[in-house]
Amino acid sequence: QVQLVESGGGLVQPGGTLRLSCAASGSIRSIFAMAWYRQAPGKERELVAAIANGGSTNYADSVKGRFTISRDNAKNTGYLQMNSLKPEDTAVYYCNADVNSSWNRRIYWGQGTQVTVSS
């Protein structure tokens, strides 16, 4: 089994910063792409940022210049550094990883972590 566990969410004032972590555990051989998605109340889940195994990244236009995605392959962990947070960034943030495990290759999701930006 493979599990993804997110952490680092919380309540922050506009302009503040948060760093989300996504730790993958289990019988992992390798992790291809990792990504962060978010879902705000009443809205569809949307891609925030993604990073390939080689390190190339892409971002939603709404977060470019403010968020940075990274990963530590030795620790099977991904990160999302969020700066200059805005109220519209409020959402549940989900980690996603394309994992090659002992059994197969598939996409896994974390349980989500709440990010609330409010004064």
Coordinates of N, CA, C and O in Angstrom, one line a residue:
Q1 N 0.8 -1.2 0.0 CA 0.0 0.0 0.0 C 0.9 1.3 0.0 O 2.0 1.3 0.5
V2 N 0.3 2.3 -0.6 CA 1.0 3.6 -0.6 C 0.1 4.6 0.0 O -1.1 4.6 -0.3
Q3 N 0.6 5.5 0.8 CA -0.2 6.5 1.4 C 0.5 7.9 1.2 O 1.7 8.0 1.2
L4 N -0.3 8.9 1.0 CA 0.2 10.3 0.9 C -0.5 11.0 2.1 O -1.7 11.0 2.2
V5 N 0.4 11.7 2.8 CA -0.1 12.5 4.0 C 0.3 13.9 3.8 O 1.5 14.2 3.8
E6 N -0.7 14.8 3.8 CA -0.4 16.2 3.7 C -0.3 16.8 5.1 O -1.0 16.4 6.0
S7 N 0.5 17.9 5.2 CA 0.5 18.7 6.5 C 0.9 20.1 6.2 O 1.4 20.4 5.0
G8 N 0.7 21.0 7.1 CA 1.1 22.4 7.0 C 0.0 23.4 6.7 O 0.3 24.6 6.7
G9 N -1.2 22.9 6.6 CA -2.3 23.8 6.4 C -2.6 24.6 7.6 O -2.1 24.3 8.7
G10 N -3.5 25.6 7.5 CA -3.9 26.4 8.7 C -4.5 27.7 8.3 O -4.9 27.9 7.1
L11 N -4.7 28.5 9.3 CA -5.3 29.9 9.1 C -4.1 30.9 9.0 O -3.2 30.9 9.9
V12 N -4.2 31.7 8.0 CA -3.1 32.7 7.9 C -3.8 34.0 7.4 O -4.8 34.0 6.7
Q13 N -3.2 35.1 7.7 CA -3.7 36.4 7.3 C -3.3 36.7 5.8 O -2.3 36.2 5.3
P14 N -4.0 37.5 5.1 CA -3.6 37.9 3.7 C -2.2 38.4 3.7 O -1.8 39.2 4.6
G15 N -1.5 38.0 2.7 CA 0.0 38.4 2.6 C 0.9 37.5 3.4 O 2.1 37.6 3.2
G16 N 0.3 36.5 4.1 CA 1.1 35.6 4.9 C 1.7 34.4 4.0 O 1.5 34.4 2.8
T17 N 2.4 33.5 4.7 CA 3.0 32.4 4.0 C 2.6 31.1 4.8 O 2.4 31.1 6.0
L18 N 2.6 30.0 4.0 CA 2.4 28.7 4.5 C 3.3 27.7 3.6 O 3.5 28.0 2.5
R19 N 3.7 26.6 4.2 CA 4.4 25.6 3.5 C 3.7 24.3 3.7 O 3.7 23.8 4.8
L20 N 3.2 23.7 2.6 CA 2.6 22.4 2.7 C 3.6 21.3 2.4 O 4.5 21.5 1.6
S21 N 3.4 20.2 3.1 CA 4.2 19.0 2.8 C 3.4 17.8 2.4 O 2.2 17.7 2.9
C22 N 3.9 17.0 1.6 CA 3.2 15.7 1.2 C 4.2 14.6 1.3 O 5.1 14.5 0.4
A23 N 4.0 13.7 2.3 CA 4.9 12.6 2.5 C 4.3 11.3 2.0 O 3.2 11.0 2.4
A24 N 5.0 10.7 1.1 CA 4.5 9.4 0.5 C 5.2 8.3 1.3 O 6.5 8.3 1.5
S25 N 4.5 7.2 1.6 CA 5.1 6.1 2.3 C 4.5 4.8 1.8 O 3.4 4.8 1.1
G26 N 5.2 3.7 2.0 CA 4.7 2.4 1.5 C 5.8 1.8 0.6 O 7.0 2.2 0.6
S27 N 5.4 0.8 -0.1 CA 6.3 0.1 -1.0 C 6.5 0.8 -2.3 O 6.0 0.4 -3.4
I28 N 7.3 1.9 -2.2 CA 7.5 2.8 -3.4 C 8.8 2.5 -4.1 O 9.8 2.4 -3.4
R29 N 8.7 2.3 -5.4 CA 9.9 2.1 -6.1 C 10.4 3.5 -6.7 O 11.6 3.8 -6.7
S30 N 9.4 4.2 -7.2 CA 9.8 5.6 -7.7 C 8.5 6.4 -7.8 O 7.4 5.8 -7.8
I31 N 8.7 7.7 -7.8 CA 7.5 8.6 -7.9 C 7.8 9.4 -9.2 O 8.9 10.1 -9.3
F32 N 6.9 9.4 -10.1 CA 7.0 10.2 -11.3 C 6.5 11.7 -10.9 O 7.1 12.3 -10.0
A33 N 5.5 12.2 -11.6 CA 5.1 13.5 -11.3 C 4.4 13.6 -9.9 O 3.8 12.7 -9.4
M34 N 4.6 14.7 -9.3 CA 3.8 15.1 -8.1 C 3.1 16.4 -8.3 O 3.6 17.2 -9.1
A35 N 1.9 16.6 -7.7 CA 1.2 17.8 -8.0 C 0.4 18.2 -6.7 O 0.1 17.4 -5.9
W36 N 0.0 19.4 -6.7 CA -0.9 20.0 -5.7 C -2.2 20.5 -6.4 O -2.1 21.2 -7.4
Y37 N -3.3 20.1 -5.9 CA -4.6 20.6 -6.4 C -5.3 21.3 -5.2 O -4.9 21.1 -4.0
R38 N -6.3 22.0 -5.5 CA -7.1 22.6 -4.5 C -8.6 22.7 -4.9 O -8.9 22.7 -6.1
Q39 N -9.4 22.7 -3.9 CA -10.9 22.7 -4.1 C -11.5 23.7 -3.1 O -11.5 23.4 -1.9
A40 N -12.0 24.8 -3.6 CA -12.7 25.7 -2.7 C -14.2 25.4 -2.7 O -14.7 24.7 -3.6
P41 N -14.9 25.8 -1.6 CA -16.3 25.5 -1.5 C -17.1 25.9 -2.8 O -17.0 27.0 -3.2
G42 N -17.9 24.9 -3.3 CA -18.7 25.2 -4.4 C -18.0 25.3 -5.8 O -18.6 25.6 -6.8
K43 N -16.7 25.0 -5.7 CA -16.0 25.0 -7.0 C -15.3 23.6 -7.3 O -15.2 22.8 -6.4
E44 N -14.9 23.4 -8.5 CA -14.3 22.2 -8.9 C -12.8 22.2 -8.5 O -12.2 23.2 -8.3
R45 N -12.3 21.0 -8.3 CA -10.9 20.8 -8.0 C -10.1 21.3 -9.1 O -10.3 21.0 -10.3
E46 N -9.0 22.1 -8.8 CA -8.2 22.6 -9.9 C -6.7 22.4 -9.6 O -6.3 22.3 -8.4
L47 N -5.9 22.3 -10.6 CA -4.5 22.1 -10.5 C -3.8 23.4 -10.1 O -4.1 24.4 -10.7
V48 N -3.0 23.3 -9.1 CA -2.3 24.5 -8.6 C -0.9 24.5 -9.1 O -0.4 25.4 -9.7
A49 N -0.2 23.3 -9.0 CA 1.2 23.2 -9.4 C 1.6 21.8 -9.6 O 1.0 20.9 -8.9
A50 N 2.5 21.5 -10.5 CA 3.0 20.1 -10.7 C 4.5 20.2 -10.9 O 5.1 21.2 -11.4
I51 N 5.2 19.0 -10.5 CA 6.6 18.9 -10.7 C 6.9 17.5 -11.2 O 6.4 16.5 -10.6
A52 N 7.7 17.4 -12.3 CA 8.1 16.1 -12.8 C 9.3 15.5 -12.0 O 9.9 16.2 -11.2
N53 N 9.6 14.3 -12.3 CA 10.7 13.6 -11.6 C 12.0 14.4 -11.8 O 12.8 14.5 -10.9
G54 N 12.1 14.9 -13.0 CA 13.4 15.6 -13.3 C 13.4 17.0 -12.8 O 14.5 17.7 -12.9
G55 N 12.3 17.5 -12.2 CA 12.3 18.8 -11.6 C 11.6 19.9 -12.4 O 11.4 21.0 -11.9
S56 N 11.1 19.7 -13.6 CA 10.4 20.7 -14.4 C 9.1 20.9 -13.7 O 8.5 20.0 -13.2
T57 N 8.6 22.2 -13.7 CA 7.4 22.6 -13.0 C 6.4 23.3 -13.9 O 6.8 23.9 -15.0
N58 N 5.2 23.3 -13.5 CA 4.2 24.2 -14.1 C 3.2 24.6 -13.0 O 3.0 23.9 -12.1
Y59 N 2.7 25.8 -13.3 CA 1.8 26.5 -12.3 C 0.5 27.0 -12.9 O 0.5 27.4 -14.1
A60 N -0.5 27.0 -12.1 CA -1.7 27.8 -12.5 C -1.4 29.2 -12.6 O -0.6 29.8 -11.8
D61 N -2.0 29.9 -13.5 CA -1.7 31.4 -13.7 C -2.0 32.1 -12.4 O -1.3 33.1 -12.1
S62 N -2.9 31.7 -11.6 CA -3.4 32.4 -10.4 C -2.3 32.4 -9.3 O -2.4 33.2 -8.4
V63 N -1.4 31.5 -9.4 CA -0.4 31.3 -8.3 C 1.1 31.6 -8.8 O 2.0 31.6 -8.0
K64 N 1.2 31.8 -10.1 CA 2.6 32.1 -10.6 C 3.2 33.3 -9.9 O 2.6 34.3 -9.7
G65 N 4.5 33.1 -9.5 CA 5.2 34.1 -8.8 C 5.0 34.2 -7.3 O 5.7 34.9 -6.6
R66 N 4.0 33.4 -6.8 CA 3.7 33.4 -5.4 C 3.9 32.0 -4.8 O 4.4 31.9 -3.6
F67 N 3.6 31.0 -5.5 CA 3.8 29.6 -5.0 C 5.0 29.0 -5.7 O 5.3 29.2 -6.9
T68 N 5.6 28.1 -4.9 CA 6.8 27.3 -5.5 C 6.6 25.8 -5.1 O 6.5 25.5 -3.9
I69 N 6.6 25.0 -6.1 CA 6.5 23.5 -5.8 C 7.9 23.0 -5.8 O 8.8 23.4 -6.7
S70 N 8.2 22.0 -5.0 CA 9.5 21.3 -4.9 C 9.3 19.9 -4.4 O 8.2 19.5 -4.0
R71 N 10.4 19.1 -4.5 CA 10.3 17.8 -4.0 C 11.7 17.3 -3.5 O 12.7 17.8 -4.0
D72 N 11.7 16.4 -2.6 CA 12.9 15.7 -2.1 C 12.7 14.2 -2.5 O 12.0 13.5 -1.8
N73 N 13.3 13.8 -3.5 CA 13.1 12.4 -4.0 C 13.7 11.4 -3.0 O 13.1 10.3 -2.9
A74 N 14.7 11.8 -2.2 CA 15.2 10.8 -1.2 C 14.3 10.6 -0.1 O 14.3 9.5 0.5
K75 N 13.4 11.6 0.1 CA 12.4 11.4 1.2 C 11.0 11.1 0.7 O 10.1 11.0 1.5
N76 N 10.9 11.0 -0.6 CA 9.5 10.8 -1.2 C 8.6 11.8 -0.7 O 7.4 11.5 -0.3
T77 N 9.0 13.1 -0.7 CA 8.2 14.1 -0.1 C 8.1 15.3 -1.1 O 9.1 15.7 -1.7
G78 N 6.9 15.9 -1.2 CA 6.7 17.1 -2.0 C 6.4 18.2 -1.2 O 5.8 18.1 0.0
Y79 N 6.6 19.4 -1.7 CA 6.3 20.7 -0.9 C 5.6 21.7 -1.8 O 5.8 21.7 -3.0
L80 N 4.9 22.6 -1.1 CA 4.3 23.7 -1.8 C 4.5 24.9 -0.9 O 3.9 25.0 0.2
Q81 N 5.4 25.8 -1.3 CA 5.7 27.0 -0.6 C 4.7 28.1 -1.1 O 4.7 28.4 -2.3
M82 N 3.9 28.6 -0.2 CA 2.9 29.6 -0.6 C 3.2 30.9 0.0 O 3.1 31.0 1.3
N83 N 3.5 31.9 -0.8 CA 3.7 33.3 -0.3 C 2.7 34.2 -0.8 O 1.9 33.9 -1.7
S84 N 2.6 35.4 -0.1 CA 1.7 36.4 -0.5 C 0.3 35.9 -0.7 O -0.4 36.1 -1.7
L85 N -0.2 35.1 0.3 CA -1.5 34.5 0.2 C -2.6 35.5 0.2 O -2.6 36.5 0.8
K86 N -3.6 35.1 -0.6 CA -4.8 35.9 -0.8 C -6.0 35.2 -0.3 O -6.1 33.9 -0.3
P87 N -7.1 35.9 0.1 CA -8.3 35.2 0.5 C -8.8 34.2 -0.5 O -9.4 33.1 -0.2
E88 N -8.6 34.4 -1.8 CA -9.1 33.5 -2.8 C -8.2 32.2 -2.9 O -8.6 31.3 -3.7
D89 N -7.2 32.2 -2.2 CA -6.4 30.9 -2.1 C -7.0 30.0 -1.1 O -6.6 28.8 -0.9
T90 N -8.0 30.4 -0.3 CA -8.7 29.5 0.6 C -9.3 28.3 0.0 O -10.1 28.5 -1.0
A91 N -8.9 27.1 0.4 CA -9.4 25.9 -0.2 C -8.8 24.7 0.6 O -7.9 24.9 1.5
V92 N -9.3 23.5 0.3 CA -8.6 22.3 0.7 C -7.6 22.0 -0.3 O -7.9 21.9 -1.5
Y93 N -6.4 21.8 0.1 CA -5.3 21.5 -0.8 C -5.0 20.0 -0.7 O -4.8 19.4 0.3
Y94 N -4.9 19.3 -1.9 CA -4.7 17.9 -2.0 C -3.4 17.6 -2.8 O -3.1 18.3 -3.8
C95 N -2.6 16.7 -2.2 CA -1.4 16.2 -2.9 C -1.8 15.0 -3.8 O -2.7 14.2 -3.5
N96 N -1.1 14.9 -4.9 CA -1.3 13.9 -5.9 C 0.1 13.4 -6.4 O 1.0 14.2 -6.6
A97 N 0.2 12.1 -6.5 CA 1.5 11.5 -7.0 C 1.3 10.4 -7.9 O 0.4 9.5 -7.6
D98 N 2.1 10.3 -8.9 CA 2.1 9.2 -9.8 C 3.2 8.2 -9.4 O 4.4 8.5 -9.5
V99 N 2.8 7.1 -8.7 CA 3.7 6.2 -8.0 C 3.9 4.9 -8.7 O 2.9 4.2 -9.1
N100 N 5.1 4.5 -8.8 CA 5.5 3.1 -9.2 C 5.8 2.3 -8.0 O 6.8 2.5 -7.3
S101 N 4.8 1.5 -7.6 CA 5.0 0.7 -6.3 C 5.4 -0.7 -6.7 O 5.7 -1.1 -7.8
S102 N 5.5 -1.5 -5.6 CA 5.8 -3.0 -5.8 C 4.8 -3.7 -6.6 O 5.1 -4.8 -7.1
W103 N 3.6 -3.2 -6.7 CA 2.5 -3.9 -7.3 C 2.1 -3.3 -8.7 O 1.8 -4.0 -9.6
N104 N 2.1 -2.0 -8.8 CA 1.7 -1.4 -10.0 C 2.1 0.1 -10.1 O 2.8 0.5 -9.2
R105 N 1.6 0.7 -11.1 CA 1.8 2.2 -11.2 C 0.4 2.8 -11.3 O -0.4 2.4 -12.1
R106 N 0.2 3.8 -10.3 CA -1.1 4.4 -10.3 C -1.0 5.8 -9.6 O 0.0 6.1 -9.0
I107 N -2.1 6.6 -9.7 CA -2.1 7.9 -9.1 C -2.7 7.7 -7.7 O -3.7 7.0 -7.5
Y108 N -2.1 8.3 -6.7 CA -2.5 8.4 -5.4 C -2.9 9.8 -5.0 O -2.2 10.8 -5.5
W109 N -3.8 9.9 -4.0 CA -4.2 11.2 -3.5 C -4.1 11.2 -2.0 O -4.3 10.2 -1.3
G110 N -3.7 12.4 -1.5 CA -3.8 12.6 0.0 C -5.2 12.9 0.4 O -6.1 13.1 -0.4
Q111 N -5.3 13.1 1.8 CA -6.6 13.3 2.4 C -7.0 14.8 2.3 O -8.2 15.1 2.5
G112 N -6.1 15.6 2.0 CA -6.3 17.1 2.0 C -6.0 17.8 3.2 O -6.1 17.2 4.3
T113 N -5.6 19.1 3.1 CA -5.3 19.9 4.2 C -5.9 21.3 4.0 O -5.8 21.8 2.9
Q114 N -6.6 21.8 5.0 CA -7.3 23.1 4.8 C -6.4 24.3 4.9 O -5.6 24.4 5.8
V115 N -6.5 25.2 4.0 CA -5.8 26.4 4.0 C -6.9 27.5 4.0 O -7.7 27.6 3.1
T116 N -6.8 28.4 5.0 CA -7.8 29.5 5.1 C -7.0 30.8 5.2 O -6.1 31.0 6.1
V117 N -7.3 31.7 4.3 CA -6.6 33.0 4.3 C -7.7 34.1 4.7 O -8.6 34.3 3.9
S118 N -7.5 34.6 5.8 CA -8.5 35.6 6.3 C -7.9 36.5 7.4 O -7.0 36.1 8.1
S119 N -8.4 37.7 7.4 CA -8.0 38.6 8.5 C -9.0 38.5 9.7 O -8.7 39.2 10.7

